[in-house]
Short mmCIF file of C-alpha atoms in Angstrom, two decimals:
data_model
loop_
_atom_site.label_atom_id
_atom_site.label_comp_id
_atom_site.label_asym_id
_atom_site.label_seq_id
_atom_site.Cartn_x
_atom_site.Cartn_y
_atom_site.Cartn_z
CA MET A 1 0.00 0.00 0.00
CA THR A 2 2.85 2.36 0.88
CA SER A 3 4.60 1.69 -2.41
CA ILE A 4 1.39 2.43 -4.35
CA LEU A 5 1.00 5.77 -2.57
CA ALA A 6 4.65 6.59 -3.19
CA LEU A 7 4.29 5.83 -6.91
CA ALA A 8 1.15 7.96 -7.10
CA ALA A 9 2.91 10.84 -5.36
CA ALA A 10 5.93 10.50 -7.65
CA ARG A 11 3.65 10.55 -10.68
CA ASP A 12 1.83 13.64 -9.45
CA TRP A 13 5.09 15.47 -8.77
CA SER A 14 6.44 14.48 -12.18
CA VAL A 15 3.35 16.01 -13.79
CA ILE A 16 3.58 19.19 -11.70
CA LEU A 17 7.27 19.82 -12.31
CA GLY A 18 6.89 18.83 -15.95
CA PHE A 19 4.09 21.36 -16.38
CA ILE A 20 6.10 24.10 -14.65
CA PHE A 21 9.51 23.62 -16.21
CA GLY A 22 8.27 22.31 -19.54
CA GLY A 23 5.21 24.54 -19.91
CA CYS A 24 6.57 27.80 -18.48
CA CYS A 25 9.98 27.60 -20.17
CA SER A 26 8.30 26.70 -23.48
CA ASN A 27 5.89 29.58 -23.00
CA ALA A 28 8.78 32.03 -22.60
CA TRP A 29 10.29 30.68 -25.83
CA ALA A 30 6.98 30.86 -27.73
CA THR A 31 6.38 34.41 -26.47
CA GLU A 32 9.83 35.51 -27.62
CA VAL A 33 9.34 33.98 -31.08
CA ALA A 34 5.86 35.49 -31.48
CA THR A 35 6.89 38.96 -30.38
CA SER A 36 9.98 38.88 -32.58
CA GLN A 37 7.64 38.45 -35.58
CA ASN A 38 5.09 41.02 -34.40
CA PRO A 39 6.07 43.09 -31.33
CA ASN A 40 2.67 44.83 -31.33
CA ALA A 41 0.60 41.67 -30.84
CA GLY A 42 0.29 42.07 -27.06
CA SER A 43 -3.48 42.64 -26.98
CA LEU A 44 -4.20 39.70 -29.28
CA MET A 45 -1.91 37.41 -27.29
CA THR A 46 -3.42 38.44 -23.95
CA LEU A 47 -7.02 38.01 -25.18
CA ALA A 48 -6.25 34.58 -26.62
CA GLN A 49 -4.65 33.44 -23.35
CA PHE A 50 -7.55 34.70 -21.23
CA LEU A 51 -10.13 33.15 -23.55
CA ILE A 52 -8.56 29.68 -23.62
CA VAL A 53 -7.95 29.56 -19.86
CA SER A 54 -11.59 30.62 -19.29
CA LEU A 55 -12.95 27.95 -21.64
CA MET A 56 -10.82 25.22 -20.10
CA GLY A 57 -11.79 26.22 -16.56
CA LEU A 58 -15.50 26.73 -17.24
CA PRO A 59 -16.67 23.10 -16.72
CA SER A 60 -15.20 23.02 -13.20
CA GLN A 61 -17.32 26.04 -12.22
CA LEU A 62 -20.65 24.71 -13.56
CA CYS A 63 -23.23 22.45 -11.98
CA PHE A 64 -26.72 21.04 -12.55
CA VAL A 65 -29.61 22.38 -10.49
CA PRO A 66 -31.82 19.51 -9.25
CA SER A 67 -35.38 19.44 -10.57
CA ASP A 68 -36.62 19.05 -7.01
CA SER A 69 -36.78 22.60 -5.66
CA LYS A 70 -36.58 21.31 -2.08
CA THR A 71 -33.10 19.93 -2.70
CA LYS A 72 -30.37 22.53 -2.24
CA GLU A 73 -27.44 20.29 -3.18
CA THR A 74 -26.12 20.75 -6.70
CA ILE A 75 -24.96 18.03 -9.11
CA PRO A 76 -21.45 18.25 -10.66
CA PHE A 77 -21.42 19.22 -14.32
CA THR A 78 -20.20 16.77 -16.96
CA PHE A 79 -20.40 16.85 -20.73
CA ARG A 80 -21.39 13.17 -20.70
CA SER A 81 -24.61 14.07 -18.87
CA ILE A 82 -25.45 16.63 -21.58
CA LEU A 83 -24.84 14.08 -24.34
CA ARG A 84 -27.03 11.50 -22.63
CA GLN A 85 -29.82 13.96 -21.85
CA PRO A 86 -29.55 17.19 -23.91
CA THR A 87 -32.43 18.84 -22.06
CA ARG A 88 -30.28 18.97 -18.92
CA ILE A 89 -28.47 21.95 -20.42
CA LEU A 90 -31.44 24.03 -19.25
CA SER A 91 -30.54 23.25 -15.64
CA VAL A 92 -26.87 24.27 -15.93
CA ARG A 93 -25.82 27.04 -13.56
CA PHE A 94 -22.62 28.45 -12.11
CA LYS A 95 -21.94 26.60 -8.91
CA PRO A 96 -21.86 28.59 -5.64
CA ARG A 97 -18.61 30.51 -5.19
CA ALA A 98 -16.43 30.15 -2.13
CA ILE A 99 -15.27 33.77 -2.50
CA PRO A 100 -17.78 36.58 -3.28
CA ILE A 101 -17.63 38.00 -6.79
CA SER A 102 -16.96 41.47 -5.38
CA ARG A 103 -13.61 40.26 -4.01
CA TRP A 104 -12.56 39.08 -7.46
CA ILE A 105 -13.29 42.32 -9.35
CA ILE A 106 -10.35 44.36 -8.07
CA GLN A 107 -8.01 41.42 -8.65
CA VAL A 108 -9.37 40.99 -12.18
CA VAL A 109 -8.68 44.63 -13.09
CA LEU A 110 -5.14 44.48 -11.67
CA PHE A 111 -4.43 41.11 -13.31
CA LEU A 112 -5.67 42.25 -16.72
CA LEU A 113 -3.64 45.47 -16.62
CA THR A 114 -0.55 43.55 -15.53
CA SER A 115 -0.93 41.02 -18.35
CA LEU A 116 -1.52 43.72 -20.98
CA LEU A 117 1.51 45.71 -19.86
CA ASN A 118 3.75 42.65 -19.74
CA ASN A 119 2.80 41.71 -23.30
CA ALA A 120 2.86 45.29 -24.63
CA VAL A 121 6.42 45.94 -23.48
CA PHE A 122 7.92 43.92 -26.35
CA LYS A 123 7.17 46.70 -28.85
CA PHE A 124 9.83 48.76 -27.06
CA ASP A 125 12.65 46.33 -27.83
CA ILE A 126 12.95 44.96 -24.29
CA PRO A 127 14.73 41.56 -24.48
CA MET A 128 12.98 38.55 -23.01
CA TYR A 129 15.68 38.00 -20.39
CA ILE A 130 15.14 41.53 -19.04
CA HIS A 131 11.45 40.69 -18.92
CA ILE A 132 12.21 37.52 -16.93
CA VAL A 133 14.45 39.29 -14.41
CA PHE A 134 11.94 42.09 -13.81
CA ARG A 135 9.13 39.62 -13.18
CA SER A 136 11.41 37.89 -10.66
CA ALA A 137 11.87 41.14 -8.73
CA GLY A 138 8.42 41.32 -7.19
CA LEU A 139 9.97 41.18 -3.71
CA VAL A 140 10.87 44.86 -3.97
CA THR A 141 7.38 46.19 -4.70
CA ASN A 142 5.74 43.61 -2.43
CA LEU A 143 7.82 44.79 0.50
CA LEU A 144 7.11 48.47 -0.15
CA LEU A 145 3.36 48.01 -0.67
CA GLY A 146 3.12 45.62 2.26
CA TYR A 147 4.90 48.07 4.56
CA PHE A 148 3.01 51.22 3.58
CA PHE A 149 -0.47 49.86 2.81
CA ALA A 150 -0.86 46.55 4.67
CA GLY A 151 0.97 47.32 7.91
CA LYS A 152 3.45 44.49 7.41
CA ARG A 153 6.86 44.48 9.10
CA TYR A 154 9.98 42.74 7.88
CA THR A 155 13.19 41.39 9.36
CA SER A 156 16.62 42.84 8.70
CA ILE A 157 17.49 39.84 6.53
CA GLN A 158 14.38 40.35 4.40
CA ILE A 159 15.23 44.02 3.89
CA VAL A 160 18.81 43.16 2.91
CA SER A 161 17.44 40.51 0.53
CA VAL A 162 15.26 43.10 -1.19
CA LEU A 163 18.22 45.47 -1.52
CA ILE A 164 20.19 42.65 -3.16
CA VAL A 165 17.32 42.01 -5.59
CA THR A 166 17.12 45.75 -6.36
CA LEU A 167 20.83 45.85 -7.14
CA GLY A 168 20.40 42.85 -9.43
CA VAL A 169 17.55 44.52 -11.30
CA PHE A 170 19.59 47.70 -11.87
CA MET A 171 22.59 45.69 -13.10
CA THR A 172 20.46 43.64 -15.50
CA THR A 173 18.65 46.75 -16.79
CA PHE A 174 21.94 48.45 -17.68
CA SER A 175 23.33 45.27 -19.23
CA THR A 176 21.28 45.81 -22.42
CA ARG A 177 20.95 49.59 -22.52
CA PRO A 178 21.03 50.82 -26.14
CA ARG A 179 24.44 51.70 -27.50
CA ARG A 180 25.29 55.22 -28.49
CA VAL A 181 24.88 56.08 -32.15
CA ASP A 182 26.95 58.40 -34.27
CA ALA A 183 26.49 62.18 -34.22
CA ALA A 184 25.01 62.24 -37.72
CA SER A 185 22.11 60.00 -36.69
CA LEU A 186 21.50 62.10 -33.62
CA ALA A 187 21.43 65.27 -35.73
CA LYS A 188 18.80 63.73 -37.98
CA GLY A 189 16.70 62.72 -35.01
CA GLU A 190 16.91 59.02 -35.94
CA ASP A 191 17.87 57.72 -32.51
CA ASN A 192 14.84 56.83 -30.41
CA SER A 193 16.32 53.67 -28.92
CA ASN A 194 17.11 55.16 -25.51
CA ILE A 195 13.65 56.70 -25.22
CA ASP A 196 11.93 53.46 -26.27
CA TYR A 197 14.08 51.46 -23.86
CA MET A 198 13.25 53.72 -20.91
CA ILE A 199 9.54 53.62 -21.79
CA GLY A 200 9.72 49.83 -21.83
CA ILE A 201 11.45 49.74 -18.45
CA ALA A 202 8.81 52.13 -17.05
CA ILE A 203 6.04 49.83 -18.33
CA LEU A 204 7.70 46.80 -16.71
CA THR A 205 7.99 48.72 -13.45
CA GLY A 206 4.31 49.68 -13.59
CA ALA A 207 3.35 46.06 -14.27
CA LEU A 208 5.45 44.98 -11.29
CA VAL A 209 3.65 47.41 -8.95
CA LEU A 210 0.21 46.33 -10.21
CA SER A 211 1.19 42.68 -9.85
CA SER A 212 2.23 43.25 -6.23
CA ALA A 213 -1.02 45.11 -5.50
CA MET A 214 -2.94 42.16 -6.92
CA GLY A 215 -0.94 39.84 -4.69
CA LEU A 216 -1.90 41.78 -1.58
CA ALA A 217 -5.57 41.80 -2.58
CA GLN A 218 -5.42 38.07 -3.25
CA ASP A 219 -3.77 37.33 0.10
CA GLN A 220 -6.45 39.27 1.95
CA ALA A 221 -9.20 37.34 0.17
CA TYR A 222 -7.55 33.96 0.76
CA ALA A 223 -6.84 34.82 4.40
CA GLU A 224 -10.55 35.43 4.93
CA TYR A 225 -12.06 32.64 2.82
CA GLY A 226 -9.29 30.01 2.71
CA ARG A 227 -6.54 29.13 0.24
CA GLY A 228 -8.06 26.00 -1.24
CA HIS A 229 -9.95 27.72 -4.04
CA TRP A 230 -7.28 28.02 -6.74
CA ARG A 231 -9.51 26.60 -9.49
CA GLU A 232 -12.14 29.22 -8.78
CA GLY A 233 -9.53 31.96 -8.74
CA LEU A 234 -7.90 30.81 -11.97
CA PHE A 235 -11.25 30.80 -13.77
CA TYR A 236 -12.74 34.06 -12.52
CA LEU A 237 -9.52 36.06 -12.89
CA HIS A 238 -9.59 35.25 -16.61
CA PHE A 239 -13.34 34.98 -17.27
CA LEU A 240 -14.39 38.26 -15.66
CA ALA A 241 -11.68 40.10 -17.59
CA LEU A 242 -13.05 39.16 -21.03
CA PRO A 243 -15.62 42.03 -21.26
CA MET A 244 -12.82 44.47 -20.42
CA PHE A 245 -11.20 43.76 -23.78
CA ALA A 246 -14.05 45.62 -25.55
CA PRO A 247 -12.11 48.94 -25.81
CA LEU A 248 -9.17 47.00 -27.25
CA TRP A 249 -11.21 45.22 -29.92
CA PRO A 250 -10.11 47.51 -32.83
CA ASP A 251 -6.47 46.83 -31.93
CA VAL A 252 -7.15 43.08 -31.70
CA GLN A 253 -8.80 43.11 -35.14
CA GLU A 254 -5.80 44.94 -36.58
CA GLN A 255 -3.44 42.38 -35.05
CA VAL A 256 -5.49 39.53 -36.54
CA ARG A 257 -5.22 41.20 -39.94
CA ILE A 258 -1.45 41.54 -39.55
CA ALA A 259 -1.19 37.92 -38.42
CA ASN A 260 -3.14 36.72 -41.45
CA ALA A 261 -0.86 38.78 -43.70
CA SER A 262 2.30 37.06 -42.42
CA PRO A 263 4.14 34.68 -44.80
CA ILE A 264 2.30 31.47 -45.64
CA ILE A 265 3.87 28.10 -44.85
CA ASN A 266 2.75 24.57 -45.66
CA ALA A 267 1.52 23.02 -42.42
CA THR A 268 1.63 19.47 -43.81
CA ALA A 269 5.40 19.77 -44.25
CA PHE A 270 5.76 19.24 -40.50
CA PHE A 271 4.24 15.77 -40.90
CA GLY A 272 6.51 14.70 -43.75
CA THR A 273 3.92 14.76 -46.51
CA SER A 274 3.61 17.01 -49.53
CA LYS A 275 0.56 15.49 -51.25
CA THR A 276 -1.79 17.96 -49.63
CA GLU A 277 -0.82 21.52 -48.95
CA ILE A 278 -2.45 23.44 -46.13
CA GLY A 279 -1.18 26.99 -46.03
CA ILE A 280 -1.34 28.92 -42.78
CA PRO A 281 0.17 32.30 -41.84
CA VAL A 282 3.44 31.66 -40.03
CA PHE A 283 2.63 33.96 -37.10
CA TRP A 284 -0.22 31.73 -35.91
CA ILE A 285 2.19 28.88 -35.10
CA PRO A 286 4.08 30.56 -32.23
CA LEU A 287 0.85 32.25 -31.11
CA VAL A 288 -0.97 28.91 -30.76
CA LEU A 289 2.07 27.42 -29.01
CA ASN A 290 2.10 30.40 -26.67
CA ILE A 291 -1.56 29.83 -25.74
CA ILE A 292 -1.11 26.08 -25.18
CA THR A 293 2.06 26.44 -23.12
CA GLN A 294 0.48 29.25 -21.07
CA LEU A 295 -2.37 26.93 -20.14
CA VAL A 296 0.08 24.16 -19.19
CA CYS A 297 2.21 26.62 -17.20
CA VAL A 298 -0.59 28.09 -15.08
CA SER A 299 -2.03 24.61 -14.48
CA GLY A 300 1.32 23.42 -13.13
CA VAL A 301 1.80 26.47 -10.91
CA HIS A 302 -1.67 26.18 -9.39
CA ARG A 303 -1.29 22.43 -8.85
CA LEU A 304 1.95 23.18 -6.98
CA THR A 305 0.23 25.91 -4.95
CA ALA A 306 -2.38 23.42 -3.75
CA ARG A 307 0.28 20.98 -2.50
CA VAL A 308 3.08 22.95 -0.85
CA SER A 309 3.68 26.14 1.11
CA SER A 310 4.02 29.49 -0.61
CA LEU A 311 7.71 29.55 0.32
CA THR A 312 8.33 26.34 -1.61
CA VAL A 313 6.42 27.82 -4.55
CA THR A 314 8.78 30.81 -4.48
CA LEU A 315 11.86 28.61 -4.61
CA VAL A 316 10.52 26.45 -7.45
CA LEU A 317 9.52 29.49 -9.52
CA ALA A 318 12.86 31.18 -8.87
CA VAL A 319 14.68 28.14 -10.23
CA ARG A 320 12.29 27.97 -13.18
CA LYS A 321 12.94 31.58 -14.09
CA ALA A 322 16.68 30.99 -13.83
CA VAL A 323 16.32 28.15 -16.34
CA SER A 324 14.23 30.37 -18.64
CA LEU A 325 16.88 33.08 -18.42
CA VAL A 326 19.66 30.71 -19.46
CA LEU A 327 17.57 29.37 -22.35
CA SER A 328 16.68 32.88 -23.52
CA VAL A 329 20.27 34.13 -23.50
CA MET A 330 22.20 31.05 -24.60
CA LEU A 331 19.82 29.28 -26.98
CA ILE A 332 17.39 31.88 -28.31
CA GLY A 333 19.61 34.94 -28.11
CA LYS A 334 22.64 32.87 -29.17
CA SER A 335 24.96 34.97 -27.04
CA GLY A 336 26.88 34.53 -23.85
CA GLY A 337 25.46 37.62 -22.20
CA ASN A 338 27.82 39.85 -20.23
CA ALA A 339 29.02 40.35 -16.67
CA TRP A 340 26.26 42.88 -15.91
CA LEU A 341 23.54 40.47 -17.03
CA TRP A 342 24.80 37.39 -15.23
CA GLY A 343 25.83 39.33 -12.13
CA GLY A 344 22.43 41.02 -11.90
CA SER A 345 20.61 37.74 -12.48
CA PHE A 346 22.65 36.10 -9.72
CA PHE A 347 21.77 38.87 -7.26
CA VAL A 348 18.05 38.59 -8.09
CA LEU A 349 18.07 34.80 -7.59
CA ALA A 350 20.23 34.97 -4.44
CA GLY A 351 18.10 37.72 -2.89
CA THR A 352 14.91 35.77 -3.59
CA ILE A 353 16.27 32.59 -2.02
CA LEU A 354 17.63 34.48 1.02
CA TYR A 355 14.26 36.18 1.55
CA THR A 356 12.45 32.86 1.26
CA LEU A 357 14.73 31.01 3.69
CA ASP A 358 14.33 33.77 6.28
CA GLY A 359 10.57 33.49 5.82
CA THR A 360 10.64 29.90 7.14
CA LYS A 361 10.77 31.37 10.65
CA PRO A 362 7.13 31.49 11.88
CA PRO A 363 7.24 34.96 13.52
CA GLN A 364 8.45 36.65 10.36
CA ARG A 365 6.70 34.55 7.80
CA GLU A 366 5.57 36.66 4.82
CA PRO A 367 3.47 34.77 2.28
CA SER A 368 2.38 37.68 0.09
CA GLN A 369 5.62 37.91 -1.85
CA VAL A 370 4.74 34.95 -4.05
CA SER A 371 1.14 35.72 -4.98
CA ALA A 372 1.79 38.18 -7.83
CA SER A 373 4.61 36.23 -9.48
CA ARG A 374 2.52 33.04 -9.24
CA LYS A 375 -0.30 34.52 -11.32
CA GLN A 376 1.94 35.98 -14.17
CA GLU A 377 3.48 32.70 -15.06
#
């Protein structure tokens, strides 16, 4: 019996870690490929991700209402029941929520804005590895917001850890600052690289602050209603945001038009056959991969959240981001980076681990620092 339980646990952990390291690292690669083809596709990419996650999570939030009005218990929803008895679709309802809808709204707005900013930043020529490091630096904004707005207090080690992370972020930011151009280009007004780069960094900083604010709001809700409702949170954070894309619809339509106008490739060539040609615009391939890997990534992260403490989640995600950084620089960027990049990345990872290890002490335990980073994976 013990061996069976051990095998089941090993299988579950293999799935979780496979989803996180395989899904999240693949998602970073797919995002980099997609944005390299069309840096302005942030709205389209975000909408597609939110739509797919909502559709996949919808069945878990539905139920059947019993025909007997005296019975208050609901019946779990299954597609098999609909196929067997199509009329049962009339009795489908959203199942009762563990957390009131009003507590999700503020998180939805913050989550949507964070996702849009994170995907929009690529139009300003911000490399993926800078993106990864910035999203790993949530400790800084979490500490500041927690201190000033949530009345939280931190140990000396935690403060030093955040200073180390801050140093790492500054080093990494300056590692890819645009090079100076010649005087002739400056005279013609052709150099906008520094301005674009600083705008991109400002957008990443804004996304980091919003992400930390969402983390604090999420912690307050989970502290009041319990932390075992990750499926509900995953669904409503994406589903309730869909109507908010209405003002962005013209931009999404334009991005679809640009995607359809990308070079056509023969999809059947991937399967080793040339008898039938199916032409598809090349941009849709990394976009679809991005959506699929995003779904796998968030599923793995939320499965992990349901099993271990938030401190363990922080460590696992820190290692995952380190792997993504190496892949982005060495394999995708095909460069060795520089001392500023690797030194800054080391400080961010070391500061995160130091903060987490200090948080294992019960009196100073600070769970909020993982909530925002967990949701942007």
